[in-house]
Coordinates of C-alpha atoms in Angstrom, one line a residue:
X1 CA 50.6 111.9 122.9
X2 CA 51.1 109.8 126.1
X3 CA 53.0 111.3 128.9
X4 CA 54.0 109.5 132.1
X5 CA 55.4 111.4 135.1
X6 CA 56.9 109.5 138.1
X7 CA 57.1 111.0 141.5
X8 CA 57.6 109.8 145.1
X9 CA 61.3 108.8 145.0
X10 CA 63.7 109.8 147.7
X11 CA 66.4 108.7 150.2
X12 CA 65.3 106.2 152.8
X13 CA 66.9 103.6 155.1
X14 CA 66.8 99.9 154.6
X15 CA 63.5 98.5 155.9
X16 CA 61.6 101.7 155.1
X17 CA 58.8 102.1 152.6
X18 CA 58.1 104.4 149.7
X19 CA 55.1 104.8 147.4
X20 CA 55.8 105.9 143.8
X21 CA 53.2 107.5 141.6
X22 CA 53.0 107.5 137.8
X23 CA 50.6 110.2 136.6
X24 CA 49.3 109.4 133.1
X25 CA 48.0 111.8 130.5
X26 CA 46.9 111.1 127.0
X27 CA 45.7 107.6 128.0
X28 CA 43.2 106.2 130.4
X29 CA 44.5 104.1 133.3
X30 CA 43.2 100.6 132.9
X31 CA 42.9 100.8 129.2
X32 CA 46.3 99.1 128.6
X33 CA 49.0 97.4 130.6
X34 CA 51.5 99.4 132.6
X35 CA 54.9 98.4 134.0
X36 CA 57.5 99.6 136.4
X37 CA 61.2 99.2 135.6
X38 CA 64.3 100.3 137.4
X39 CA 67.8 101.0 136.3
X40 CA 71.0 101.6 138.3
X41 CA 73.9 103.6 136.6
X42 CA 75.8 101.4 134.2
X43 CA 73.2 98.5 134.6
X44 CA 70.6 97.1 132.3
X45 CA 67.0 98.3 132.8
X46 CA 65.3 95.7 134.9
X47 CA 61.6 94.7 135.0
X48 CA 60.0 95.2 138.4
X49 CA 56.2 94.9 138.2
X50 CA 53.3 94.8 135.7
X51 CA 49.6 95.5 135.9
X52 CA 47.2 94.3 133.3
X53 CA 44.0 95.5 131.7
X54 CA 41.8 97.3 134.3
X55 CA 44.1 96.1 137.0
X56 CA 42.8 92.6 136.7
X57 CA 46.3 90.9 136.8
X58 CA 49.6 91.7 138.3
X59 CA 53.1 90.2 137.9
X60 CA 56.4 90.8 139.8
X61 CA 60.0 90.0 139.4
X62 CA 61.1 87.5 142.1
X63 CA 63.4 89.9 143.9
X64 CA 60.5 92.2 144.9
X65 CA 57.7 89.7 145.2
X66 CA 56.0 90.0 148.6
X67 CA 57.5 93.5 149.2
X68 CA 56.3 95.6 146.3
X69 CA 52.7 96.1 145.2
X70 CA 51.5 97.7 142.0
X71 CA 48.0 99.3 141.7
X72 CA 46.1 101.9 139.8
X73 CA 43.5 104.6 140.6
X74 CA 41.2 105.4 137.8
X75 CA 39.9 108.6 139.5
X76 CA 43.4 110.0 139.6
X77 CA 44.5 108.3 136.4
X78 CA 47.6 107.2 138.2
X79 CA 49.6 104.0 138.6
X80 CA 51.3 103.3 141.9
X81 CA 54.2 101.2 143.2
X82 CA 54.1 100.6 146.9
X83 CA 57.6 99.5 148.0
X84 CA 58.0 98.0 151.5
X85 CA 61.0 96.6 153.4
X86 CA 63.3 98.3 151.0
X87 CA 66.8 97.0 150.5
X88 CA 70.0 98.7 149.4
X89 CA 69.9 96.7 146.2
X90 CA 66.6 98.4 145.4
X91 CA 68.5 101.6 144.8
X92 CA 67.8 102.7 141.2
X93 CA 66.0 105.2 139.0
X94 CA 62.4 103.9 138.7
X95 CA 60.4 104.3 135.5
X96 CA 56.8 103.6 134.6
X97 CA 56.0 102.5 131.1
X98 CA 53.1 101.6 128.9
X99 CA 52.6 98.7 126.6
X100 CA 49.8 97.0 124.6
X101 CA 50.4 93.5 125.9
X102 CA 52.0 91.6 128.7
X103 CA 55.7 91.8 128.7
X104 CA 58.7 92.0 131.0
X105 CA 61.0 93.2 128.2
X106 CA 61.7 96.9 128.2
X107 CA 61.8 96.9 124.4
X108 CA 58.2 96.1 124.2
X109 CA 57.2 99.3 126.0
X110 CA 56.7 102.4 123.8
X111 CA 56.0 105.1 126.4
X112 CA 58.2 106.0 129.3
X113 CA 58.3 108.5 132.2
X114 CA 61.4 110.5 133.1
X115 CA 62.1 108.4 136.1
X116 CA 62.3 109.0 139.9
X117 CA 65.4 108.2 142.0
X118 CA 65.1 105.8 144.9
X119 CA 68.1 105.5 147.1
X120 CA 68.2 103.1 150.0
X121 CA 71.0 103.4 152.6
X122 CA 72.1 100.8 155.0

């Protein structure tokens, strides 16, 4: 029913910026919370950012606070993650996900995209 497709990843140098997109189908952006997670090989999936109902509230993990910004565009039915001043430790596959309530736990999200790779070189 709900499909999420992430795009915008790539290979960048430390200090560069990237903007990830999550195209949503089967669900209206703003109708429910959306989150961004990331996962490096062999590592646990890590919460990155969350945006609440109609984009009214946002929340970020401490390691990206001040550098990353989550937003949504109702006309495009898309959720974005603007990533600035990227660091090598930001390297991971980034996933968008949908939930029905605020949560930073991956297990509380029922719909996931396929992920997009972000690689930050020094």
